[in-house]
XYZ file of N, CA and C in Angstrom:
291
model
N -35.786 -7.278 -43.706
C -34.741 -7.822 -42.877
C -33.998 -6.754 -42.113
N -33.884 -6.902 -40.826
C -33.220 -5.837 -40.044
C -31.994 -6.400 -39.305
N -31.027 -6.908 -40.021
C -29.809 -7.522 -39.467
C -28.741 -6.433 -39.277
N -28.099 -6.404 -38.135
C -27.002 -5.607 -37.865
C -25.721 -6.336 -38.215
N -24.825 -5.689 -38.900
C -23.593 -6.317 -39.200
C -22.706 -6.533 -37.996
N -21.954 -7.592 -37.912
C -21.079 -7.798 -36.809
C -19.776 -6.875 -37.013
N -19.554 -6.226 -35.883
C -18.309 -5.315 -35.933
C -17.245 -6.109 -35.280
N -15.975 -5.832 -35.605
C -14.851 -6.498 -35.064
C -13.608 -5.634 -34.892
N -12.935 -5.788 -33.760
C -11.739 -5.002 -33.521
C -10.706 -5.863 -32.806
N -9.492 -5.829 -33.332
C -8.345 -6.581 -32.703
C -7.601 -5.623 -31.787
N -7.253 -6.136 -30.655
C -6.511 -5.359 -29.651
C -5.426 -6.183 -29.023
N -4.481 -5.475 -28.435
C -3.404 -6.174 -27.773
C -3.387 -5.708 -26.299
N -3.249 -6.600 -25.328
C -3.205 -6.220 -23.952
C -1.887 -5.507 -23.714
N -2.076 -4.244 -23.115
C -0.896 -3.389 -22.879
C -0.402 -3.406 -21.473
N -1.305 -3.612 -20.481
C -0.797 -3.489 -19.136
C 0.010 -4.717 -18.710
N 1.049 -4.465 -17.804
C 2.008 -5.455 -17.475
C 1.508 -6.682 -16.845
N 0.395 -6.535 -16.056
C -0.133 -7.580 -15.305
C -1.184 -8.408 -16.121
N -1.500 -7.949 -17.318
C -2.451 -8.699 -18.149
C -3.866 -8.346 -17.699
N -4.842 -9.173 -18.176
C -6.259 -8.915 -17.816
C -6.611 -9.743 -16.540
N -6.184 -9.210 -15.403
C -6.473 -9.863 -14.154
C -7.844 -9.279 -13.704
N -8.197 -9.521 -12.481
C -9.631 -9.225 -11.916
C -9.976 -7.850 -12.197
N -9.191 -6.800 -11.873
C -9.609 -5.446 -12.020
C -9.866 -5.003 -13.436
N -8.926 -5.274 -14.356
C -9.229 -4.926 -15.721
C -10.412 -5.687 -16.354
N -10.477 -7.001 -15.914
C -11.643 -7.740 -16.420
C -12.929 -7.128 -16.007
N -13.032 -6.743 -14.651
C -14.160 -6.150 -14.202
C -14.486 -4.832 -14.857
N -13.476 -4.066 -15.171
C -13.703 -2.799 -15.938
C -14.211 -3.070 -17.349
N -13.703 -4.067 -18.001
C -14.148 -4.477 -19.330
C -15.663 -4.810 -19.250
N -16.009 -5.745 -18.332
C -17.361 -6.300 -18.229
C -18.359 -5.136 -17.854
N -17.888 -4.226 -16.984
C -18.768 -3.129 -16.578
C -19.092 -2.201 -17.794
N -18.012 -1.874 -18.543
C -18.217 -1.025 -19.716
C -19.038 -1.758 -20.732
N -18.789 -3.060 -21.002
C -19.494 -3.852 -21.985
C -21.036 -3.783 -21.657
N -21.342 -3.923 -20.338
C -22.698 -3.937 -19.847
C -23.485 -2.722 -20.205
N -22.832 -1.548 -20.445
C -23.461 -0.328 -20.734
C -24.123 -0.365 -22.209
N -23.722 -1.330 -22.972
C -24.186 -1.323 -24.416
C -25.246 -2.337 -24.621
N -26.167 -2.143 -25.543
C -27.242 -3.101 -25.851
C -26.701 -4.236 -26.718
N -25.600 -3.998 -27.394
C -25.121 -5.036 -28.327
C -24.560 -6.260 -27.552
N -24.599 -7.353 -28.309
C -23.900 -8.614 -27.824
C -22.489 -8.376 -28.068
N -21.626 -8.672 -26.997
C -20.229 -8.463 -27.091
C -19.608 -9.807 -26.827
N -18.643 -10.216 -27.720
C -17.880 -11.451 -27.651
C -16.368 -11.091 -27.603
N -15.689 -11.745 -26.741
C -14.243 -11.535 -26.621
C -13.589 -12.841 -27.023
N -12.619 -12.867 -27.863
C -11.987 -14.150 -28.298
C -10.493 -14.008 -28.238
N -9.846 -15.206 -27.927
C -8.449 -15.391 -27.949
C -8.116 -16.782 -28.280
N -7.256 -16.971 -29.312
C -6.777 -18.286 -29.729
C -7.977 -19.240 -29.879
N -8.997 -18.887 -30.553
C -10.138 -19.776 -30.815
C -11.160 -19.925 -29.687
N -10.808 -19.438 -28.478
C -11.753 -19.425 -27.356
C -12.605 -18.185 -27.376
N -13.924 -18.306 -27.405
C -14.791 -17.172 -27.447
C -15.673 -17.163 -26.207
N -15.778 -15.957 -25.539
C -16.511 -15.787 -24.272
C -17.426 -14.624 -24.499
N -18.393 -14.595 -23.520
C -19.340 -13.505 -23.434
C -18.598 -12.333 -22.813
N -18.532 -11.246 -23.545
C -17.691 -10.056 -23.011
C -18.437 -9.422 -21.841
N -19.617 -9.798 -21.533
C -20.331 -9.239 -20.346
C -20.280 -10.175 -19.160
N -19.492 -11.218 -19.215
C -19.322 -12.164 -18.130
C -17.941 -12.172 -17.599
N -17.828 -11.767 -16.250
C -16.544 -11.663 -15.637
C -15.830 -12.979 -15.668
N -16.514 -14.102 -15.389
C -15.936 -15.447 -15.413
C -15.328 -15.774 -16.796
N -16.142 -15.410 -17.815
C -15.652 -15.654 -19.142
C -14.432 -14.923 -19.573
N -14.456 -13.619 -19.277
C -13.299 -12.754 -19.629
C -12.051 -13.285 -18.851
N -12.204 -13.658 -17.596
C -11.009 -14.169 -16.801
C -10.502 -15.460 -17.417
N -11.473 -16.315 -17.957
C -11.011 -17.541 -18.555
C -10.042 -17.385 -19.631
N -10.002 -16.253 -20.303
C -9.098 -16.070 -21.453
C -7.653 -15.986 -20.950
N -7.415 -15.703 -19.658
C -6.096 -15.619 -19.093
C -5.098 -14.787 -20.036
N -5.619 -13.610 -20.359
C -4.817 -12.777 -21.353
C -3.695 -12.020 -20.684
N -2.441 -12.354 -20.926
C -1.349 -11.692 -20.387
C -0.873 -10.478 -21.254
N 0.104 -9.752 -20.759
C 0.609 -8.654 -21.519
C 0.989 -9.132 -22.927
N 0.600 -8.354 -23.930
C 0.944 -8.736 -25.309
C -0.006 -9.659 -25.985
N -0.907 -10.270 -25.254
C -1.889 -11.090 -25.876
C -2.800 -10.387 -26.883
N -3.111 -10.957 -27.915
C -4.012 -10.391 -28.914
C -5.422 -10.942 -28.761
N -6.373 -10.013 -28.660
C -7.791 -10.374 -28.491
C -8.575 -9.761 -29.617
N -9.701 -10.454 -29.967
C -10.652 -9.921 -30.856
C -11.937 -9.619 -30.092
N -12.430 -8.417 -30.291
C -13.682 -7.950 -29.696
C -14.656 -7.966 -30.873
N -15.837 -8.618 -30.718
C -16.875 -8.614 -31.682
C -18.095 -8.076 -31.046
N -18.804 -7.260 -31.880
C -20.090 -6.773 -31.282
C -21.180 -6.840 -32.328
N -22.378 -7.144 -31.901
C -23.480 -7.243 -32.852
C -24.684 -6.567 -32.220
N -25.214 -5.516 -32.805
C -26.381 -4.819 -32.241
C -26.302 -3.400 -32.593
N -27.357 -2.690 -32.050
C -27.573 -1.338 -32.459
C -26.368 -0.323 -32.147
N -25.607 -0.620 -31.139
C -24.547 0.268 -30.716
C -23.203 -0.392 -30.723
N -23.046 -1.410 -31.598
C -21.841 -2.175 -31.635
C -20.587 -1.383 -32.041
N -20.676 -0.483 -32.868
C -19.623 0.350 -33.334
C -19.063 1.175 -32.173
N -19.969 1.805 -31.489
C -19.581 2.600 -30.282
C -19.004 1.724 -29.232
N -19.589 0.587 -28.981
C -19.141 -0.411 -28.005
C -17.687 -0.779 -28.313
N -17.433 -1.173 -29.526
C -16.069 -1.657 -29.875
C -15.062 -0.522 -29.718
N -15.432 0.624 -30.116
C -14.571 1.802 -29.964
C -14.142 1.990 -28.498
N -15.139 1.989 -27.643
C -14.925 2.253 -26.217
C -14.179 1.053 -25.545
N -14.590 -0.157 -25.851
C -13.842 -1.287 -25.284
C -12.454 -1.472 -25.783
N -12.215 -1.297 -27.074
C -10.941 -1.348 -27.665
C -9.976 -0.308 -27.059
N -10.505 0.905 -26.878
C -9.656 1.963 -26.298
C -9.313 1.539 -24.859
N -10.316 1.107 -24.158
C -10.022 0.674 -22.716
C -8.792 -0.303 -22.618
N -8.915 -1.356 -23.526
C -7.831 -2.406 -23.554
C -6.479 -1.764 -23.990
N -6.492 -1.047 -25.039
C -5.250 -0.496 -25.603
C -4.610 0.560 -24.691
N -5.493 1.215 -23.848
C -4.921 2.142 -22.842
C -4.433 1.513 -21.606
N -4.467 0.149 -21.579
C -3.916 -0.572 -20.401
C -4.890 -0.537 -19.206
N -6.164 -0.214 -19.445
C -7.098 -0.244 -18.358
C -6.779 0.808 -17.244
N -5.961 1.809 -17.782
C -5.523 2.875 -16.811
C -4.398 2.446 -15.925
N -3.806 1.264 -16.115
C -2.750 0.769 -15.200
C -1.536 0.356 -15.934
N -1.294 0.769 -17.217
C -0.186 0.389 -18.014
C 1.153 0.782 -17.420
N 1.299 1.883 -16.792
C 2.554 2.230 -16.219
C 2.717 2.028 -14.757
N 1.748 1.316 -14.085
C 1.864 1.032 -12.702
C 2.809 -0.073 -12.357
N 3.470 -0.012 -11.252
C 4.378 -0.942 -10.766
C 3.582 -1.809 -9.746
N 3.891 -3.071 -9.688
C 3.285 -3.947 -8.636
C 3.511 -3.468 -7.160
C-alpha cells in the first residue's frame, strides 16, 4: 500500500482586503506548482485549492481562518509554501487601498 498521509495547516488571512482576486490568483498559481491535491476549507466549505473560482467562493476576509490540506508526494512542501504565502499577507499586508 502506497498511501500518502494527508497534511494539514491552519492559517489566518492577514491582508486587509482579504482573499480577493489577486491573492486568490497567487494562491492558485503556487498550488499549481505542486503535484499534490490541495484543498482549502473555511467553515465547512471545501474547495479545490487549484481552482480560482473555488478559492474566491470562500470569500475569506481579513482574520478568517482557513485550513489547507494536501495529499500527495510533495504535500508537506506545498503546505509550507502556501501557508507562508497566506500568513505573509500575499505580499500586500501593509498596503493601503
